[in-house]
Amino acid sequence: MKSLIDFYFDFSSPYGYLASTRIDALAERYEREVAWHPILLGVVFKTTGGMPLPSIPLKGQYALHDFLRSAKFHGVEFSLPSPFPIATQTPARATVWLQDSDAARAKDLAKALFHAYFVAGSDISQPDNTVAVATRLGLDADAVRAALADPAIKDKLKAENELALERGVFGSPFVVVDGEPFWGVDRFDQIEKWLATGGW
Amino acid sequence: MKSLIDFYFDFSSPYGYLASTRIDALAERYEREVAWHPILLGVVFKTTGGMPLPSIPLKGQYALHDFLRSAKFHGVEFSLPSPFPIATQTPARATVWLQDSDAARAKDLAKALFHAYFVAGSDISQPDNTVAVATRLGLDADAVRAALADPAIKDKLKAENELALERGVFGSPFVVVDGEPFWGVDRFDQIEKWLATGGW
């Protein structure tokens, strides 16, 4: 059996969202499966000295324009939400909690959370909004609320984040295929070639 | 007549080098011409707070790997030079000097300088090495040396750099097509679509 493709993303990352709409279909073309890993870029940036794109002079202004243009280019529905960016502990915790019991459903939840933020404009940093997304998928609201407050889930997300940093993950989206790292939705062409040829 | 495509690059930028091998052919497919603009990323970074890629934790290590992989992906000869990165006042001044008298030949010089650094491994920050590249193209060594020391050429490059910053240029390569900004060689697919359709 071929190894899983690791897909790292932050729920507040527009390029992570664009990647989330394409990664599973890309993997399926090569009979591969994807492990989704929500990460917290805010924590990663403490290691790399990075900053949220909108805070960077010149680059920030460009990025706001490029998000929209790139979404159109890829044919993906996208609307810049407000507030942006947001802290993403809440949606990330909900996702890692559900992964323990049902990885496929956790992926559906992650996709629904991305859609809620970048299409419907719902601030998923607010527990009420993340819970609302989860209940629309048939999950129990009280169970989700309990998970969001559970220290064990908080620790699990923290550990996942540390593991990602140890693997060299510094941005979103970040994809690792058979040990080969690819940063950015604009490396999907290289990922596809890698999957097709096993390297070059 | 259609407007020129503006191509901004730093001579020490691997992605700028990759772009330099493709920009003219891309433009020609749409009957467009390219104005080449050497810039100094070191000066730009004073405005944006940017850092040379190799200096950034995690991202730097990834970048060194991605340069080589991306060059292979695009079928471009590339070898990581040492020292890297370098200050690029010298090759940039030689290029802007020649642009005054012969823009086409200045483009040939820029391509030869990129090749000298990223293929032959010559440290073009050293005047002797930049002069050697220029003389191989038939330029007069003394004239090039005089240009490199000419305060008017120094001022011209400085003015070009300021103009680039005013236009929002913050990285290399950076391409402006009819007012639309594109950062990175990985935006060449979007540039191509823009040239083909006039926007989307």
CSV table of C-alpha atoms in Angstrom, one decimal:
chain,number,residue,atom,x,y,z
A,1,MET,CA,0.0,0.0,0.0
A,2,LYS,CA,1.3,3.4,-0.9
A,3,SER,CA,1.9,5.9,1.9
A,4,LEU,CA,-0.6,8.6,2.8
A,5,ILE,CA,-0.1,12.1,1.4
A,6,ASP,CA,0.2,14.6,4.3
A,7,PHE,CA,-1.7,17.8,3.8
A,8,TYR,CA,-1.1,20.6,6.3
A,9,PHE,CA,-3.2,23.7,6.4
A,10,ASP,CA,-4.4,26.6,8.6
A,11,PHE,CA,-8.1,27.3,8.5
A,12,SER,CA,-7.4,31.0,8.0
A,13,SER,CA,-5.2,30.5,5.0
A,14,PRO,CA,-6.8,31.3,1.6
A,15,TYR,CA,-4.2,29.3,-0.3
A,16,GLY,CA,-4.8,26.5,2.2
A,17,TYR,CA,-8.5,26.7,1.3
A,18,LEU,CA,-7.8,26.6,-2.4
A,19,ALA,CA,-5.6,23.6,-1.9
A,20,SER,CA,-8.3,21.9,0.2
A,21,THR,CA,-10.7,22.0,-2.8
A,22,ARG,CA,-8.1,20.1,-5.0
A,23,ILE,CA,-5.9,17.8,-2.9
A,24,ASP,CA,-8.3,14.8,-2.7
A,25,ALA,CA,-9.0,14.7,-6.4
A,26,LEU,CA,-5.3,15.0,-7.2
A,27,ALA,CA,-4.5,12.1,-4.9
A,28,GLU,CA,-7.3,10.0,-6.3
A,29,ARG,CA,-5.9,10.3,-9.8
A,30,TYR,CA,-2.9,8.4,-8.5
A,31,GLU,CA,-4.8,6.0,-6.2
A,32,ARG,CA,-3.4,7.8,-3.1
A,33,GLU,CA,-5.2,8.9,0.0
A,34,VAL,CA,-4.7,12.1,2.0
A,35,ALA,CA,-4.2,12.7,5.7
A,36,TRP,CA,-5.5,16.1,6.6
A,37,HIS,CA,-3.6,18.0,9.3
A,38,PRO,CA,-4.9,21.4,10.6
A,39,ILE,CA,-2.0,23.4,12.0
A,40,LEU,CA,-1.8,26.8,13.7
A,41,LEU,CA,0.3,29.2,11.6
A,42,GLY,CA,0.5,31.6,14.5
A,43,VAL,CA,2.5,29.1,16.4
A,44,VAL,CA,4.6,28.2,13.4
A,45,PHE,CA,5.5,31.9,12.8
A,46,LYS,CA,7.0,32.0,16.3
A,47,THR,CA,9.7,29.6,14.9
A,48,THR,CA,10.1,31.1,11.5
A,49,GLY,CA,9.6,34.8,12.3
A,50,GLY,CA,6.8,34.8,9.7
A,51,MET,CA,3.9,37.2,9.7
A,52,PRO,CA,0.3,37.0,8.5
A,53,LEU,CA,0.4,38.1,4.8
A,54,PRO,CA,-1.9,41.1,5.3
A,55,SER,CA,0.5,42.6,7.8
A,56,ILE,CA,3.5,42.7,5.4
A,57,PRO,CA,4.1,46.0,3.6
A,58,LEU,CA,3.4,45.8,-0.2
A,59,LYS,CA,3.2,42.0,-0.1
A,60,GLY,CA,0.1,42.2,2.0
A,61,GLN,CA,-1.8,44.4,-0.4
A,62,TYR,CA,-0.7,42.2,-3.3
A,63,ALA,CA,-1.8,39.0,-1.4
A,64,LEU,CA,-5.3,40.4,-0.9
A,65,HIS,CA,-5.6,40.8,-4.7
A,66,ASP,CA,-3.9,37.5,-5.5
A,67,PHE,CA,-6.3,35.5,-3.2
A,68,LEU,CA,-9.2,36.6,-5.3
A,69,ARG,CA,-7.5,36.3,-8.7
A,70,SER,CA,-6.1,32.8,-7.8
A,71,ALA,CA,-9.5,31.6,-6.7
A,72,LYS,CA,-11.0,32.7,-10.0
A,73,PHE,CA,-8.1,31.2,-11.9
A,74,HIS,CA,-8.7,27.8,-10.2
A,75,GLY,CA,-12.5,28.2,-10.5
A,76,VAL,CA,-13.1,28.1,-6.8
A,77,GLU,CA,-15.8,30.1,-5.0
A,78,PHE,CA,-14.1,32.6,-2.7
A,79,SER,CA,-14.9,35.8,-0.8
A,80,LEU,CA,-12.5,37.5,1.5
A,81,PRO,CA,-14.0,37.2,5.0
A,82,SER,CA,-14.0,39.7,7.8
A,83,PRO,CA,-12.4,39.5,10.2
A,84,PHE,CA,-9.3,38.1,8.4
A,85,PRO,CA,-7.0,36.5,9.4
A,86,ILE,CA,-8.5,34.7,12.5
A,87,ALA,CA,-7.1,32.5,15.2
A,88,THR,CA,-8.0,28.9,14.2
A,89,GLN,CA,-7.7,26.9,17.4
A,90,THR,CA,-11.5,26.3,17.4
A,91,PRO,CA,-12.0,24.8,14.0
A,92,ALA,CA,-8.6,22.9,14.3
A,93,ARG,CA,-9.7,21.4,17.6
A,94,ALA,CA,-13.1,20.3,16.3
A,95,THR,CA,-11.3,18.6,13.4
A,96,VAL,CA,-8.6,16.7,15.4
A,97,TRP,CA,-11.3,15.6,17.8
A,98,LEU,CA,-13.4,14.0,15.1
A,99,GLN,CA,-10.4,12.4,13.5
A,100,ASP,CA,-10.1,10.1,16.5
A,101,SER,CA,-13.4,8.5,15.8
A,102,ASP,CA,-14.1,9.1,12.1
A,103,ALA,CA,-11.3,10.4,9.8
A,104,ALA,CA,-13.5,10.6,6.7
A,105,ARG,CA,-16.2,12.6,8.5
A,106,ALA,CA,-13.4,14.8,9.9
A,107,LYS,CA,-12.4,15.6,6.4
A,108,ASP,CA,-16.0,16.5,5.5
A,109,LEU,CA,-16.0,18.8,8.6
A,110,ALA,CA,-12.8,20.5,7.6
A,111,LYS,CA,-14.1,21.2,4.1
A,112,ALA,CA,-17.4,22.5,5.6
A,113,LEU,CA,-15.4,24.8,8.0
A,114,PHE,CA,-13.3,26.2,5.1
A,115,HIS,CA,-16.5,26.8,3.1
A,116,ALA,CA,-18.2,28.5,6.1
A,117,TYR,CA,-15.3,30.9,6.4
A,118,PHE,CA,-14.2,31.6,2.8
A,119,VAL,CA,-17.6,31.4,1.1
A,120,ALA,CA,-20.3,32.1,3.7
A,121,GLY,CA,-18.1,34.5,5.7
A,122,SER,CA,-18.8,32.9,9.0
A,123,ASP,CA,-16.1,33.7,11.7
A,124,ILE,CA,-15.3,30.1,12.6
A,125,SER,CA,-12.9,31.3,15.4
A,126,GLN,CA,-16.1,31.7,17.4
A,127,PRO,CA,-17.2,28.3,18.9
A,128,ASP,CA,-20.9,29.0,18.2
A,129,ASN,CA,-20.1,29.2,14.5
A,130,THR,CA,-17.9,26.1,14.4
A,131,VAL,CA,-20.5,24.2,16.3
A,132,ALA,CA,-23.2,25.3,13.8
A,133,VAL,CA,-21.1,23.9,11.0
A,134,ALA,CA,-20.7,20.6,12.8
A,135,THR,CA,-24.3,20.2,13.6
A,136,ARG,CA,-25.3,20.7,10.0
A,137,LEU,CA,-23.2,17.6,9.3
A,138,GLY,CA,-25.2,15.7,11.9
A,139,LEU,CA,-22.7,16.0,14.8
A,140,ASP,CA,-24.0,16.5,18.3
A,141,ALA,CA,-23.6,20.1,19.4
A,142,ASP,CA,-22.9,19.2,23.1
A,143,ALA,CA,-20.2,16.7,22.1
A,144,VAL,CA,-18.5,19.3,19.9
A,145,ARG,CA,-18.6,21.9,22.6
A,146,ALA,CA,-17.2,19.5,25.1
A,147,ALA,CA,-14.3,18.6,22.7
A,148,LEU,CA,-13.5,22.3,22.2
A,149,ALA,CA,-13.0,22.7,25.9
A,150,ASP,CA,-11.3,19.3,26.4
A,151,PRO,CA,-7.6,19.7,27.6
A,152,ALA,CA,-6.8,16.4,25.9
A,153,ILE,CA,-7.9,17.8,22.5
A,154,LYS,CA,-6.0,21.0,23.1
A,155,ASP,CA,-2.9,18.9,23.8
A,156,LYS,CA,-3.4,16.7,20.8
A,157,LEU,CA,-3.5,19.7,18.5
A,158,LYS,CA,-0.4,21.2,20.2
A,159,ALA,CA,1.4,17.9,19.6
A,160,GLU,CA,0.4,17.7,16.0
A,161,ASN,CA,1.6,21.3,15.5
A,162,GLU,CA,5.0,20.4,17.0
A,163,LEU,CA,5.3,17.3,14.9
A,164,ALA,CA,4.6,19.4,11.8
A,165,LEU,CA,7.3,21.9,12.7
A,166,GLU,CA,9.7,19.0,13.3
A,167,ARG,CA,8.9,17.8,9.7
A,168,GLY,CA,9.8,21.3,8.4
A,169,VAL,CA,6.3,22.6,7.8
A,170,PHE,CA,6.4,26.4,7.8
A,171,GLY,CA,3.4,27.5,5.8
A,172,SER,CA,-0.1,26.6,4.4
A,173,PRO,CA,-0.8,24.7,2.4
A,174,PHE,CA,2.1,22.3,2.8
A,175,VAL,CA,2.1,18.8,1.3
A,176,VAL,CA,4.5,16.0,1.9
A,177,VAL,CA,4.5,13.1,-0.6
A,178,ASP,CA,6.8,10.2,0.3
A,179,GLY,CA,9.1,12.5,2.3
A,180,GLU,CA,9.2,15.2,-0.4
A,181,PRO,CA,7.9,18.6,0.8
A,182,PHE,CA,5.9,21.0,-1.3
A,183,TRP,CA,4.8,24.4,-0.1
A,184,GLY,CA,1.9,26.3,-1.7
A,185,VAL,CA,-1.0,25.6,-3.9
A,186,ASP,CA,1.2,26.7,-6.8
A,187,ARG,CA,3.3,23.6,-6.3
A,188,PHE,CA,0.4,21.3,-7.2
A,189,ASP,CA,1.8,21.0,-10.7
A,190,GLN,CA,5.0,19.7,-9.3
A,191,ILE,CA,3.1,17.4,-6.8
A,192,GLU,CA,1.2,16.0,-9.8
A,193,LYS,CA,4.4,15.3,-11.7
A,194,TRP,CA,6.0,13.7,-8.6
A,195,LEU,CA,3.0,11.4,-8.1
A,196,ALA,CA,3.1,10.5,-11.8
A,197,THR,CA,6.8,9.9,-12.1
A,198,GLY,CA,8.1,9.3,-8.5
A,199,GLY,CA,10.5,12.2,-8.7
A,200,TRP,CA,12.6,13.7,-11.4
B,1,MET,CA,0.7,49.0,-30.0
B,2,LYS,CA,0.4,47.0,-26.9
B,3,SER,CA,2.2,48.1,-23.8
B,4,LEU,CA,5.5,46.6,-22.7
B,5,ILE,CA,5.4,43.8,-20.1
B,6,ASP,CA,7.6,44.9,-17.1
B,7,PHE,CA,9.8,42.2,-15.7
B,8,TYR,CA,11.5,42.9,-12.4
B,9,PHE,CA,14.3,40.7,-11.1
B,10,ASP,CA,17.3,40.5,-8.8
B,11,PHE,CA,20.4,38.9,-10.2
B,12,SER,CA,20.8,36.8,-7.0
B,13,SER,CA,17.2,35.4,-7.2
B,14,PRO,CA,17.0,31.8,-8.4
B,15,TYR,CA,13.3,32.2,-9.2
B,16,GLY,CA,14.2,35.4,-11.0
B,17,TYR,CA,16.7,33.4,-13.0
B,18,LEU,CA,14.1,30.7,-13.9
B,19,ALA,CA,11.7,33.5,-15.0
B,20,SER,CA,14.4,35.1,-17.1
B,21,THR,CA,14.7,31.9,-19.2
B,22,ARG,CA,10.9,32.0,-20.0
B,23,ILE,CA,9.6,35.6,-20.0
B,24,ASP,CA,10.6,36.6,-23.5
B,25,ALA,CA,9.1,33.4,-25.1
B,26,LEU,CA,5.9,33.8,-23.1
B,27,ALA,CA,5.5,37.4,-24.3
B,28,GLU,CA,6.3,36.5,-27.9
B,29,ARG,CA,3.4,34.0,-28.0
B,30,TYR,CA,1.1,37.0,-27.5
B,31,GLU,CA,3.1,39.5,-29.7
B,32,ARG,CA,4.3,41.4,-26.7
B,33,GLU,CA,7.7,42.8,-25.7
B,34,VAL,CA,9.4,42.8,-22.3
B,35,ALA,CA,11.2,45.6,-20.5
B,36,TRP,CA,13.8,44.1,-18.2
B,37,HIS,CA,14.3,45.8,-14.8
B,38,PRO,CA,17.1,44.7,-12.5
B,39,ILE,CA,16.3,45.6,-8.9
B,40,LEU,CA,18.1,45.3,-5.6
B,41,LEU,CA,16.1,43.1,-3.3
B,42,GLY,CA,18.3,44.2,-0.4
B,43,VAL,CA,16.9,47.7,-0.7
B,44,VAL,CA,13.3,46.4,-1.2
B,45,PHE,CA,13.6,44.4,2.0
B,46,LYS,CA,14.2,47.5,4.0
B,47,THR,CA,10.6,48.5,3.1
B,48,THR,CA,9.0,45.2,3.4
B,49,GLY,CA,10.9,43.7,6.3
B,50,GLY,CA,11.8,40.8,4.0
B,51,MET,CA,14.9,38.6,4.4
B,52,PRO,CA,16.9,36.6,1.9
B,53,LEU,CA,15.3,33.1,1.8
B,54,PRO,CA,18.3,31.1,3.1
B,55,SER,CA,18.2,33.2,6.3
B,56,ILE,CA,14.6,32.2,7.2
B,57,PRO,CA,14.3,29.2,9.6
B,58,LEU,CA,12.7,26.1,7.9
B,59,LYS,CA,11.7,28.1,4.8
B,60,GLY,CA,15.4,28.7,4.0
B,61,GLN,CA,16.2,25.0,4.0
B,62,TYR,CA,13.1,24.2,1.9
B,63,ALA,CA,14.0,27.0,-0.5
B,64,LEU,CA,17.4,25.6,-1.2
B,65,HIS,CA,15.8,22.3,-2.2
B,66,ASP,CA,13.0,23.9,-4.1
B,67,PHE,CA,15.3,26.0,-6.3
B,68,LEU,CA,16.9,22.8,-7.6
B,69,ARG,CA,13.6,20.9,-8.0
B,70,SER,CA,11.9,23.8,-9.7
B,71,ALA,CA,14.8,24.2,-12.1
B,72,LYS,CA,14.5,20.6,-13.1
B,73,PHE,CA,10.8,20.8,-13.3
B,74,HIS,CA,11.1,23.7,-15.8
B,75,GLY,CA,14.0,22.0,-17.6
B,76,VAL,CA,16.4,24.9,-16.8
B,77,GLU,CA,20.1,24.3,-16.1
B,78,PHE,CA,20.8,25.4,-12.5
B,79,SER,CA,23.5,24.9,-9.9
B,80,LEU,CA,23.4,26.7,-6.5
B,81,PRO,CA,26.3,29.1,-6.6
B,82,SER,CA,28.6,29.9,-3.7
B,83,PRO,CA,28.5,32.5,-2.3
B,84,PHE,CA,24.7,32.8,-2.3
B,85,PRO,CA,23.0,35.2,-2.1
B,86,ILE,CA,25.2,38.1,-3.3
B,87,ALA,CA,24.8,41.8,-3.5
B,88,THR,CA,23.8,42.6,-7.1
B,89,GLN,CA,24.7,46.3,-7.6
B,90,THR,CA,27.5,45.4,-10.0
B,91,PRO,CA,25.5,43.3,-12.6
B,92,ALA,CA,22.5,45.6,-12.2
B,93,ARG,CA,24.6,48.7,-12.9
B,94,ALA,CA,26.2,47.1,-16.0
B,95,THR,CA,22.7,46.3,-17.3
B,96,VAL,CA,21.1,49.7,-16.7
B,97,TRP,CA,24.1,51.3,-18.2
B,98,LEU,CA,23.8,49.3,-21.4
B,99,GLN,CA,20.0,49.9,-21.6
B,100,ASP,CA,20.7,53.5,-22.3
B,101,SER,CA,22.4,52.7,-25.6
B,102,ASP,CA,21.1,49.3,-26.6
B,103,ALA,CA,18.1,47.7,-24.8
B,104,ALA,CA,18.3,44.4,-26.8
B,105,ARG,CA,21.9,44.0,-26.1
B,106,ALA,CA,21.3,44.8,-22.4
B,107,LYS,CA,18.8,41.9,-22.3
B,108,ASP,CA,21.5,39.6,-23.8
B,109,LEU,CA,23.9,40.9,-21.1
B,110,ALA,CA,21.4,40.2,-18.3
B,111,LYS,CA,20.8,36.7,-19.6
B,112,ALA,CA,24.6,36.1,-19.8
B,113,LEU,CA,25.0,37.4,-16.2
B,114,PHE,CA,22.3,35.2,-14.9
B,115,HIS,CA,23.9,32.2,-16.7
B,116,ALA,CA,27.4,33.1,-15.3
B,117,TYR,CA,26.1,33.1,-11.8
B,118,PHE,CA,23.5,30.3,-11.7
B,119,VAL,CA,25.1,27.9,-14.2
B,120,ALA,CA,28.9,28.7,-14.4
B,121,GLY,CA,29.0,29.7,-10.7
B,122,SER,CA,30.9,32.9,-11.3
B,123,ASP,CA,30.4,35.5,-8.5
B,124,ILE,CA,29.1,38.4,-10.5
B,125,SER,CA,29.1,40.7,-7.5
B,126,GLN,CA,32.8,41.0,-8.3
B,127,PRO,CA,33.4,43.7,-11.0
B,128,ASP,CA,36.1,41.6,-12.7
B,129,ASN,CA,33.5,38.8,-13.2
B,130,THR,CA,30.8,41.0,-14.5
B,131,VAL,CA,33.3,42.7,-16.9
B,132,ALA,CA,34.4,39.3,-18.1
B,133,VAL,CA,30.8,38.4,-19.0
B,134,ALA,CA,30.4,41.8,-20.8
B,135,THR,CA,33.6,41.4,-22.8
B,136,ARG,CA,32.5,38.0,-24.0
B,137,LEU,CA,29.5,39.7,-25.6
B,138,GLY,CA,31.9,42.1,-27.4
B,139,LEU,CA,31.5,45.1,-25.0
B,140,ASP,CA,34.6,47.2,-24.2
B,141,ALA,CA,36.0,46.3,-20.8
B,142,ASP,CA,37.1,49.8,-19.9
B,143,ALA,CA,33.7,51.2,-20.8
B,144,VAL,CA,32.0,48.7,-18.6
B,145,ARG,CA,34.4,49.5,-15.7
B,146,ALA,CA,33.8,53.2,-16.1
B,147,ALA,CA,30.1,52.6,-16.0
B,148,LEU,CA,30.3,50.6,-12.8
B,149,ALA,CA,32.0,53.5,-11.1
B,150,ASP,CA,29.8,56.2,-12.7
B,151,PRO,CA,27.7,58.1,-10.1
B,152,ALA,CA,25.1,58.8,-12.8
B,153,ILE,CA,24.6,55.0,-13.3
B,154,LYS,CA,24.5,54.4,-9.6
B,155,ASP,CA,21.8,57.1,-9.3
B,156,LYS,CA,19.9,55.6,-12.3
B,157,LEU,CA,19.7,52.2,-10.7
B,158,LYS,CA,18.6,53.8,-7.4
B,159,ALA,CA,15.8,55.7,-9.1
B,160,GLU,CA,14.7,52.5,-10.9
B,161,ASN,CA,14.5,50.7,-7.6
B,162,GLU,CA,12.5,53.5,-6.0
B,163,LEU,CA,10.1,53.5,-9.0
B,164,ALA,CA,9.7,49.7,-8.6
B,165,LEU,CA,8.8,50.0,-4.9
B,166,GLU,CA,6.3,52.7,-5.8
B,167,ARG,CA,4.7,50.3,-8.2
B,168,GLY,CA,4.4,47.8,-5.4
B,169,VAL,CA,7.3,45.5,-6.5
B,170,PHE,CA,8.4,43.5,-3.4
B,171,GLY,CA,10.0,40.3,-4.8
B,172,SER,CA,11.7,38.6,-7.7
B,173,PRO,CA,10.5,37.8,-10.2
B,174,PHE,CA,7.8,40.4,-10.4
B,175,VAL,CA,5.9,40.9,-13.6
B,176,VAL,CA,3.4,43.7,-14.4
B,177,VAL,CA,1.1,43.2,-17.4
B,178,ASP,CA,-1.2,46.2,-18.3
B,179,GLY,CA,-1.1,47.3,-14.6
B,180,GLU,CA,-1.8,43.8,-13.3
B,181,PRO,CA,1.0,42.5,-10.8
B,182,PHE,CA,2.2,39.0,-10.7
B,183,TRP,CA,4.8,37.8,-8.2
B,184,GLY,CA,6.8,34.6,-8.7
B,185,VAL,CA,7.7,32.3,-11.5
B,186,ASP,CA,4.8,30.2,-10.3
B,187,ARG,CA,2.4,32.8,-11.5
B,188,PHE,CA,3.5,32.4,-15.2
B,189,ASP,CA,0.4,30.2,-15.8
B,190,GLN,CA,-1.8,33.1,-14.6
B,191,ILE,CA,0.3,35.6,-16.7
B,192,GLU,CA,-0.3,33.4,-19.7
B,193,LYS,CA,-4.0,33.3,-19.1
B,194,TRP,CA,-4.1,37.0,-18.6
B,195,LEU,CA,-2.3,37.6,-21.9
B,196,ALA,CA,-4.6,35.2,-23.7
B,197,THR,CA,-7.9,36.6,-22.3
B,198,GLY,CA,-7.1,40.1,-21.0
B,199,GLY,CA,-8.2,39.2,-17.4
B,200,TRP,CA,-10.8,36.9,-16.0
